[in-house]
Amino acid sequence: MLNYYAQTPIMTPSQLKRLDGHKYNCTNEWNTVIQWTPMWVAPNAITMIGLIVNILTSLILMYFCPTAKEPCPRWAALLCGFGLFIYQTLDAIDGKQARRTNTISPMGELFDHGCDSVSTVFVSIASSCVVSLGHYPYSLMLQCFLASFLFYSAHWQTYVTGTMRFGKFDVTEGQMSVMAMMFITAIFGPQIWDISVIGVSFRYLPSMFAFTMGCIAFLGILNKISDGGVGRNGSTVAGTSIIAPVIHIGAVLLSGLYVAKYSVEDIFENNPIIFVILFGLMATKVTNKLIVAHMSKSEIWNPYDLSFLVPLVFFANRKMSAKIPETYLLTLGLIFISVDLYFYSSAICMEICNHMRLHLFKITDKSKKSE
C-alpha cells in the first residue's frame, strides 16, 4: 500500500495548477478570541491537536461501551463532552490563526475539512454510545450513516455551486447538541435515557431529532443542487454531472448495509462500534476525494480506490462459503481502511505541500517560499 501511494501520484499536474487559483468561499465565519495563541503555532497543528483530543476522548467512551448497550460512566461522558468542546474551539480558531499569520492556503482548507470528516464519524458514534442506542442497532447505523451522508452532501453542494453554505442548524449546532447530551449524562447519569414518556424512550429522542433536522438540511442542500451548478450548462465546478457524486457515498453506505444484513455471524449487531467506524472511515475517504475534486476543479471518479476491497472481501467470503470468520475480517478491514486512509491523506498533503512549497505543521517563511 505504501508503494502504491508512493509510486502513483494522486493529483495530476493540471489539478495542482488549478489548486493554486482556489479560493475558499463561505457564507459564515467564526469570530473567536485568539489572542492567547502564539504566532508561531501553525493553523494545521491547532486543528490536528483538536482532532486527536476528540478521537481519544471518544475512544475512551467507546471502550466502556463496546456494543453501545452498556451504561457509560459519567466521567467518560463528561470527558468526551469536553473533548468535543476543545475540538470545536480549536477548529474554530485555526482559520483565524491562518489570517493572523498570513498562511491562508488551499492546504489549510483541505486539512480542516478532512479533520472534520474524521471527527464526524467519532462524534456520531460517541453520541450513540452515551444513550445506549446499541439496543436498537439499525437506529445506531441510521444515525451514524446519516451524519456521514450529510457531511458528504454539504461538500457535494459545494462541488456543484462553488460555495460552501451553512444552514441554520449545521455542524456547529449538531456538535453543541451532542455536547449537551454528554453533559446531561454526566449530571443525571446514563439511566436518564431509560425514561419513557407516552411509550417513547428518551434514548430515541436524539435520533428522532437528528433524523428530522438531517432531512430538513438535506432538502435544503438538494434544493441548491437542483438549481444547477456554476459550470457550463449547469454542471459542477469541474464541468461534470451534478448527480454523479452521489454514486460514491451511495456505494459506501449501501455496501455497509449489505454486509450488515447478509452477515452469517451478525457482525454488525455483535460489533456495531467497529463496524460503523470501518464504513465511516470509508465515507471519510470518499468525502476527502470530493473536497480535493472541488478545490482542483476535477472529476472525483477513481476506479482504483483500495478501500472498496473491504466490502468486496466480505462479499466474496460469503458467496464462496469461505471459512474465514467474519469477526476477523471486520478487524482486519478496520486496520486496512485506517492505514489506507492515512496513506491517502498523507500523500495528498505531501503533494500539495510540495507543489505550493508549504510545511504542513510549521509556519512557512514567505521570503524563503518566494525564492
mmCIF file of C-alpha atoms in Angstrom, residues 307-317:
data_model
loop_
_atom_site.group_PDB
_atom_site.id
_atom_site.type_symbol
_atom_site.label_atom_id
_atom_site.label_comp_id
_atom_site.label_asym_id
_atom_site.label_seq_id
_atom_site.Cartn_x
_atom_site.Cartn_y
_atom_site.Cartn_z
ATOM 1 C CA SER A 307 -10.901 0.959 0.398
ATOM 2 C CA PHE A 308 -13.634 -0.807 -1.594
ATOM 3 C CA LEU A 309 -11.626 -4.017 -1.370
ATOM 4 C CA VAL A 310 -13.009 -4.497 2.148
ATOM 5 C CA PRO A 311 -16.719 -4.928 1.274
ATOM 6 C CA LEU A 312 -15.656 -6.963 -1.771
ATOM 7 C CA VAL A 313 -13.795 -9.375 0.524
ATOM 8 C CA PHE A 314 -16.903 -9.747 2.690
ATOM 9 C CA PHE A 315 -18.981 -10.396 -0.418
ATOM 10 C CA ALA A 316 -16.527 -12.968 -1.790
ATOM 11 C CA ASN A 317 -16.199 -14.680 1.593
#
